[in-house]
mmCIF file with all atom_site columns, C-alpha atoms in Angstrom:
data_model
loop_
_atom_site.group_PDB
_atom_site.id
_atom_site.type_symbol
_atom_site.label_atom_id
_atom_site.label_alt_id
_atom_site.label_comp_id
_atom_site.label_asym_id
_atom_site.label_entity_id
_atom_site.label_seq_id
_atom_site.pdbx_PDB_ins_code
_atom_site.Cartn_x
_atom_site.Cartn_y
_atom_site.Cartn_z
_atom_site.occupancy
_atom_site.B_iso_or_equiv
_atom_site.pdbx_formal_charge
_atom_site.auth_seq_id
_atom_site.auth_comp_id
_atom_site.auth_asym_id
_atom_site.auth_atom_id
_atom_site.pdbx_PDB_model_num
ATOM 1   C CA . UNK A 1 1   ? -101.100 16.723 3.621   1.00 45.00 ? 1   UNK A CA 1
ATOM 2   C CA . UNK A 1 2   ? -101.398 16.560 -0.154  1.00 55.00 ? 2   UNK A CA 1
ATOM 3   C CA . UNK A 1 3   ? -100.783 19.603 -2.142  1.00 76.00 ? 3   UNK A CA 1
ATOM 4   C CA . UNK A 1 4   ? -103.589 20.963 -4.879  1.00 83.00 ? 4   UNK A CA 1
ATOM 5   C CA . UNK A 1 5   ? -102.448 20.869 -8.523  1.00 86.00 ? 5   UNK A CA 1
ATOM 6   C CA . UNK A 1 6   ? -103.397 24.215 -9.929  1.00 91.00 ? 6   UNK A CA 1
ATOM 7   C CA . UNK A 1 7   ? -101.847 23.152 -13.241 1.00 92.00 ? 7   UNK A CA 1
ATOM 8   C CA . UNK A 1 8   ? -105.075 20.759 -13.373 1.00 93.00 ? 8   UNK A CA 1
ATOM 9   C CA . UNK A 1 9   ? -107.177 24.017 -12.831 1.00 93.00 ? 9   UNK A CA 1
ATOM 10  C CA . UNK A 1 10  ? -105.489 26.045 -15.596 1.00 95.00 ? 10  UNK A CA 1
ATOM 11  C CA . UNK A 1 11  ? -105.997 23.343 -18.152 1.00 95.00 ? 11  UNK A CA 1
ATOM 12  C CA . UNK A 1 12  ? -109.555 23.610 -17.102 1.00 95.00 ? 12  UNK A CA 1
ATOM 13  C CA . UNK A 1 13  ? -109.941 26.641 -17.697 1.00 95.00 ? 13  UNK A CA 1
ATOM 14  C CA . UNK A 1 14  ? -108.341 26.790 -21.313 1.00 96.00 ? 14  UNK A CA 1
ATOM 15  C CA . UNK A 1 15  ? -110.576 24.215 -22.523 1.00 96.00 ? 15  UNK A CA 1
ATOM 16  C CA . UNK A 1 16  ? -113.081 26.524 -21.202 1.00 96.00 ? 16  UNK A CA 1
ATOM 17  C CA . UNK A 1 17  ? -111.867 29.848 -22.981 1.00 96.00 ? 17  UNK A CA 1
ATOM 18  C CA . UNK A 1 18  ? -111.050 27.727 -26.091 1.00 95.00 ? 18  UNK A CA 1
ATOM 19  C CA . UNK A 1 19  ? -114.169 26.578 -26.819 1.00 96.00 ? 19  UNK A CA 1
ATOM 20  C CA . UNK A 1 20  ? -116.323 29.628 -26.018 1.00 95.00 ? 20  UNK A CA 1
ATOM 21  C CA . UNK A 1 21  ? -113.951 32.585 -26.388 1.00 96.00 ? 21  UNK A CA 1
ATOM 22  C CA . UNK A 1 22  ? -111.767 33.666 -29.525 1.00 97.00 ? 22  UNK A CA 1
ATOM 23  C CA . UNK A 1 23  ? -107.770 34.874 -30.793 1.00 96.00 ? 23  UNK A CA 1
ATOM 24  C CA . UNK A 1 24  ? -106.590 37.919 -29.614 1.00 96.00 ? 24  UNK A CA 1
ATOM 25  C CA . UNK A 1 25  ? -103.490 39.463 -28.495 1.00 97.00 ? 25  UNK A CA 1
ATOM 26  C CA . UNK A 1 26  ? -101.836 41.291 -25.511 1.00 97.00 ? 26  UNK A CA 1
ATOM 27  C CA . UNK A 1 27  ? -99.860  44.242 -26.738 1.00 97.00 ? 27  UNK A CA 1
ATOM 28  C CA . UNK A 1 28  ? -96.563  45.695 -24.435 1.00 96.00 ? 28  UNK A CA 1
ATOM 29  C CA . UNK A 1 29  ? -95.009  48.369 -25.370 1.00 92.00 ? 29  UNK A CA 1
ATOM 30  C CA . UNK A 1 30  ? -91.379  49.353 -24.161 1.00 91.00 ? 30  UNK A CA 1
ATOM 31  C CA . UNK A 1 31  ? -90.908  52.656 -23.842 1.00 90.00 ? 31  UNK A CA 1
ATOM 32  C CA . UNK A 1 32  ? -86.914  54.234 -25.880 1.00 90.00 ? 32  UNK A CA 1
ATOM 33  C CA . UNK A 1 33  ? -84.216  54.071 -23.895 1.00 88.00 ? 33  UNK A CA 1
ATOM 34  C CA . UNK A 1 34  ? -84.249  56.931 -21.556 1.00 89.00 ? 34  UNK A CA 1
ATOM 35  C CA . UNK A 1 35  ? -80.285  58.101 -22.816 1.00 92.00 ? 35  UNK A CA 1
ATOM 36  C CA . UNK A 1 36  ? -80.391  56.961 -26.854 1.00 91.00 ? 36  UNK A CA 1
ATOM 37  C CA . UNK A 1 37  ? -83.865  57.574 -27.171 1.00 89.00 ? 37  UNK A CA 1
ATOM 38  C CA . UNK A 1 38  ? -85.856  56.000 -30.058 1.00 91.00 ? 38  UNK A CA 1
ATOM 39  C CA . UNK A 1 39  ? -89.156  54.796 -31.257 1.00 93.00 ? 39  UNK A CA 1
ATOM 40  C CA . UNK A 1 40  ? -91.457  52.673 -28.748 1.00 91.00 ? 40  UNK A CA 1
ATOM 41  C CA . UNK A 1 41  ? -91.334  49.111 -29.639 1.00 92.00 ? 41  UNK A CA 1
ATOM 42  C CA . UNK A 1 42  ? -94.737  47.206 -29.807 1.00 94.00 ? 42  UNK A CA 1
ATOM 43  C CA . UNK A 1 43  ? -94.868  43.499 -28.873 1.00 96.00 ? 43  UNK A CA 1
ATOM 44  C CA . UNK A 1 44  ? -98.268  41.294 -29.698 1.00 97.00 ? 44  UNK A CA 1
ATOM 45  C CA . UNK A 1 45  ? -98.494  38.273 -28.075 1.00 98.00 ? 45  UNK A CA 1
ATOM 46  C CA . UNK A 1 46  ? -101.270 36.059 -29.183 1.00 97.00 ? 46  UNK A CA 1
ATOM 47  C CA . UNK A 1 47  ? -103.490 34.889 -26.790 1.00 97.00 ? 47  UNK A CA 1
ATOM 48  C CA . UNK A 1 48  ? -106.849 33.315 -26.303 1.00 97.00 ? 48  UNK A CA 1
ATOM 49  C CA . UNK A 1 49  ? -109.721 35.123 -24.310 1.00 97.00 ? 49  UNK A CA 1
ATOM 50  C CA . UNK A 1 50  ? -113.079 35.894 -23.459 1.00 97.00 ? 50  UNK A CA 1
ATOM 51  C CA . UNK A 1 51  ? -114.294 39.403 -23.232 1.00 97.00 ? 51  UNK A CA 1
ATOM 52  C CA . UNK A 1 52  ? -117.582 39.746 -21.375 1.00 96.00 ? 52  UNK A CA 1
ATOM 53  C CA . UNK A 1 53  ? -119.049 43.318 -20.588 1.00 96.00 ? 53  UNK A CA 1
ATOM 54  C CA . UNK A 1 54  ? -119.689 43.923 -16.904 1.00 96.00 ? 54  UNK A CA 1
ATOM 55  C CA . UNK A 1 55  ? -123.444 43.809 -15.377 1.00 95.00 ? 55  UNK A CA 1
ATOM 56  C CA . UNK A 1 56  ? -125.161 47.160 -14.891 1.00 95.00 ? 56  UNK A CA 1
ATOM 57  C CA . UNK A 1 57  ? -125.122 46.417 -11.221 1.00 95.00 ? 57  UNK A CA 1
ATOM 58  C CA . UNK A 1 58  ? -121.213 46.333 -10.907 1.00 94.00 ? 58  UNK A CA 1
ATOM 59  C CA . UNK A 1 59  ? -120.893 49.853 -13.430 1.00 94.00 ? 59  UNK A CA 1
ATOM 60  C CA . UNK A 1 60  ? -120.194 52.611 -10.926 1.00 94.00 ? 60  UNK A CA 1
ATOM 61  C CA . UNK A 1 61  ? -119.149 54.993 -13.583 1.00 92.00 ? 61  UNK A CA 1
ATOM 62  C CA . UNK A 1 62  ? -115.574 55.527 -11.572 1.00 92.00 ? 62  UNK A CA 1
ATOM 63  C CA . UNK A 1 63  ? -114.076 52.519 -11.103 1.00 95.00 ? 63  UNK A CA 1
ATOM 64  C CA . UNK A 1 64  ? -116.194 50.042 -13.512 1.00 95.00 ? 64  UNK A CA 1
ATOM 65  C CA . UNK A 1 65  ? -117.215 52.766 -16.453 1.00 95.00 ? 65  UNK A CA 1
ATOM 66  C CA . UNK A 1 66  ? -119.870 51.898 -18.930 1.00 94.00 ? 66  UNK A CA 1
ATOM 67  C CA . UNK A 1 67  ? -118.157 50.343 -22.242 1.00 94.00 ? 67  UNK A CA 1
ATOM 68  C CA . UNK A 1 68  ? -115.717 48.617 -19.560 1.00 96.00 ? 68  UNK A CA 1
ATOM 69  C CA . UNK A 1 69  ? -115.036 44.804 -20.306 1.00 96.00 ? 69  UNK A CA 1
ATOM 70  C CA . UNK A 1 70  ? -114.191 42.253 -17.833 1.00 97.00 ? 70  UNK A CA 1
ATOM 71  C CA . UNK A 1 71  ? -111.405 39.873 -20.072 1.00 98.00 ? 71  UNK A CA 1
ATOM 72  C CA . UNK A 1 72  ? -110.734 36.038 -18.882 1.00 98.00 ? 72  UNK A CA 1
ATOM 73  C CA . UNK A 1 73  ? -107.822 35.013 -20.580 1.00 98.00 ? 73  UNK A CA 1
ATOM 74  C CA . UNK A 1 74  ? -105.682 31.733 -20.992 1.00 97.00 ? 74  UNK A CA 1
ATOM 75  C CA . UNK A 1 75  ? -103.033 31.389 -19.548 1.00 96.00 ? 75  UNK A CA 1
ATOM 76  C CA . UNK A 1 76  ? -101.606 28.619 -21.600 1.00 95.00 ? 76  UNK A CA 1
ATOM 77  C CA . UNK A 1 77  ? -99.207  29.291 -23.942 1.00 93.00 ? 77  UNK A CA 1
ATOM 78  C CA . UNK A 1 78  ? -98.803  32.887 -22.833 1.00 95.00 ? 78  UNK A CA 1
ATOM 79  C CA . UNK A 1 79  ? -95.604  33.898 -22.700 1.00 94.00 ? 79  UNK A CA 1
ATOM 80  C CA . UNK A 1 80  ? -96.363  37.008 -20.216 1.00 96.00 ? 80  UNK A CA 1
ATOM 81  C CA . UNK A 1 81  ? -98.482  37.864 -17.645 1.00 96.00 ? 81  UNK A CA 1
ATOM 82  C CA . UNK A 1 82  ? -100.952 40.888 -18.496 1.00 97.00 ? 82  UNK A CA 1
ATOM 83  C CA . UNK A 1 83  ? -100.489 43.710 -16.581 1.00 96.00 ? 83  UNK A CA 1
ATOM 84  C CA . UNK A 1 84  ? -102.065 47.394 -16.262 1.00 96.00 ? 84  UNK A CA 1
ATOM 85  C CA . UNK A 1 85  ? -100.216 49.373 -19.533 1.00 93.00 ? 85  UNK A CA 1
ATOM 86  C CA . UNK A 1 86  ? -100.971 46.537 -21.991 1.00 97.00 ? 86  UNK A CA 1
ATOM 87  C CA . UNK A 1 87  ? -103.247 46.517 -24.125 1.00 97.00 ? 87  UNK A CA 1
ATOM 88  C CA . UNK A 1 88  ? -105.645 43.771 -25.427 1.00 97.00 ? 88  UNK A CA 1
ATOM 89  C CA . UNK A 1 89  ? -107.307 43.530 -28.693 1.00 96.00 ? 89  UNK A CA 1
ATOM 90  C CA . UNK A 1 90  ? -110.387 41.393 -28.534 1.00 94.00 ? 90  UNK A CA 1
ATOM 91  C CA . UNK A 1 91  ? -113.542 41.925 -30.780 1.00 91.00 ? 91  UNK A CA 1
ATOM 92  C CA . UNK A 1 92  ? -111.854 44.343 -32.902 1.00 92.00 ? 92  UNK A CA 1
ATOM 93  C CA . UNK A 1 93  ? -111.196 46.656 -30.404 1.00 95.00 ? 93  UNK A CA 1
ATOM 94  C CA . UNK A 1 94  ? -108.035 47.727 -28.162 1.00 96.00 ? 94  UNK A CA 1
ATOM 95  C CA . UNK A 1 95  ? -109.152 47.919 -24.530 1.00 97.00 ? 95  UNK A CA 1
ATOM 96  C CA . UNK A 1 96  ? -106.207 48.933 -21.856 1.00 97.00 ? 96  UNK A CA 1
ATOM 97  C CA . UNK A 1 97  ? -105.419 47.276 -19.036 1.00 97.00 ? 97  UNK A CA 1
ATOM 98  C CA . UNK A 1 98  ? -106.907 49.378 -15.912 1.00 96.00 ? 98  UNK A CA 1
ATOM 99  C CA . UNK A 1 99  ? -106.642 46.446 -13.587 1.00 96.00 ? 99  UNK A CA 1
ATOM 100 C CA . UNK A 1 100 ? -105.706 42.770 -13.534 1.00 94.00 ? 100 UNK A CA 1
ATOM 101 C CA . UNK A 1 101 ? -105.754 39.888 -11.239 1.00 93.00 ? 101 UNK A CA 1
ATOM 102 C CA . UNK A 1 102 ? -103.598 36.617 -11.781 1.00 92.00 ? 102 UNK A CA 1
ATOM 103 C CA . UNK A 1 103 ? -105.653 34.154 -10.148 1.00 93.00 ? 103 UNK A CA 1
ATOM 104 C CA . UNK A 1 104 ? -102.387 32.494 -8.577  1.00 93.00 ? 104 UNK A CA 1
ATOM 105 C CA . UNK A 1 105 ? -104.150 30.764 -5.496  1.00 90.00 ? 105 UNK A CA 1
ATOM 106 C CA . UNK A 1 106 ? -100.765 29.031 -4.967  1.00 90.00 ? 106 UNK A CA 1
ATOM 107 C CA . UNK A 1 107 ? -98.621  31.675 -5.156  1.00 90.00 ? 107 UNK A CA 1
ATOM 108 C CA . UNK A 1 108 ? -96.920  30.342 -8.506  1.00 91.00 ? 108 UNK A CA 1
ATOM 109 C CA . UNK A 1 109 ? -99.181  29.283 -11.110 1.00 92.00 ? 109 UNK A CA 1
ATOM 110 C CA . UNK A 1 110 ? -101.769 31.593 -13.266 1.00 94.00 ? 110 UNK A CA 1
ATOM 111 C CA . UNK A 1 111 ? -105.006 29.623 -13.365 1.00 95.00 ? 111 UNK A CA 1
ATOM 112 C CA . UNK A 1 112 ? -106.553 32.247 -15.241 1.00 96.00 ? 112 UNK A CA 1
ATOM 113 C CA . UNK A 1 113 ? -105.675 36.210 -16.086 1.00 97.00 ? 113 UNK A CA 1
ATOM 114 C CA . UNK A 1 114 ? -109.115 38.081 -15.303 1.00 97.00 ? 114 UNK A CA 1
ATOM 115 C CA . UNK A 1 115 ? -108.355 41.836 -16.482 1.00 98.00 ? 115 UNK A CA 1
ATOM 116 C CA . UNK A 1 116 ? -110.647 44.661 -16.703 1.00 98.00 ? 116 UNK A CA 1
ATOM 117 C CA . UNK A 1 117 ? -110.139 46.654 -20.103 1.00 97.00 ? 117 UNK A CA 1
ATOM 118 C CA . UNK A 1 118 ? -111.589 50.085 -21.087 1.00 97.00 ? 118 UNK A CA 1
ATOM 119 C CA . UNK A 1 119 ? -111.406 51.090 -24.727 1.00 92.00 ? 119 UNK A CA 1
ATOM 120 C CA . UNK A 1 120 ? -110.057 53.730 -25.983 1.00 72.00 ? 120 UNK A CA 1
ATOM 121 C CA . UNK A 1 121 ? -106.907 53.140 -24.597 1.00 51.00 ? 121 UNK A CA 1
ATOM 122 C CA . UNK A 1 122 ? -104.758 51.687 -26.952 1.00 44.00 ? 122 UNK A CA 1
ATOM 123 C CA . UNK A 1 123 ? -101.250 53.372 -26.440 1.00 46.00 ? 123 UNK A CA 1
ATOM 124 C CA . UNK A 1 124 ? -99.817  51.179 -29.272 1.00 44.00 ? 124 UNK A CA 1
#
């Protein structure tokens, strides 16, 4: 039985967010050290996405808010995987991460990050 080659489906999917989507960046912040304390440290990390606002019919105004964006982005070249805390910046804005999905259908490789972002919640 031959095996499927996701990395096939992740270039795929680049090409696709290169050509119609734009630069942004994925923001972590690490919190001090618990015992020296400190300032937060902020790390960008520049990415390439598509931010698309949700369809009225999936805005439930608790889980999917109005002003909520549904964010596709590459996973090429990213050097983490975006996870609920970070923050992306895409058409100007800072949108937190409320929830994320990986799109790992094999268990190992990200085809494509699909977040859902609210703004307003830029902690960095």
């Amino acid at each position: 039985m031959a095996t499927f080659d996701y990395t096939e489906m992740q270039a795929t999917a680049h090409e696709l967010i290169e050509e119609f989507g734009q630069a942004g960046t994925v923001k972590r912040v690490t919190p001090p050290d618990p015992v020296y304390g400190g300032e937060p440290i902020v790390t960008s990390y520049p990415a390439t996405l598509v931010p698309m606002a949700y369809e009225a019919r999936y805005i439930d105004g608790t889980v999917i808010q109005t002003g909520d964006m549904q964010i596709y982005i590459s996973a090429v070249g990213l050097s983490i995987e975006p996870t609920v805390g970070d923050v992306v910046t895409a058409n100007g804005a800072d949108y937190a991460i409320i929830n994320g999905d990986p799109n790992k259908y094999d268990g190992i490789t990200p085809v494509v990050f699909i977040v859902q972002g609210r703004i307003g919640g830029s902690r960095a």
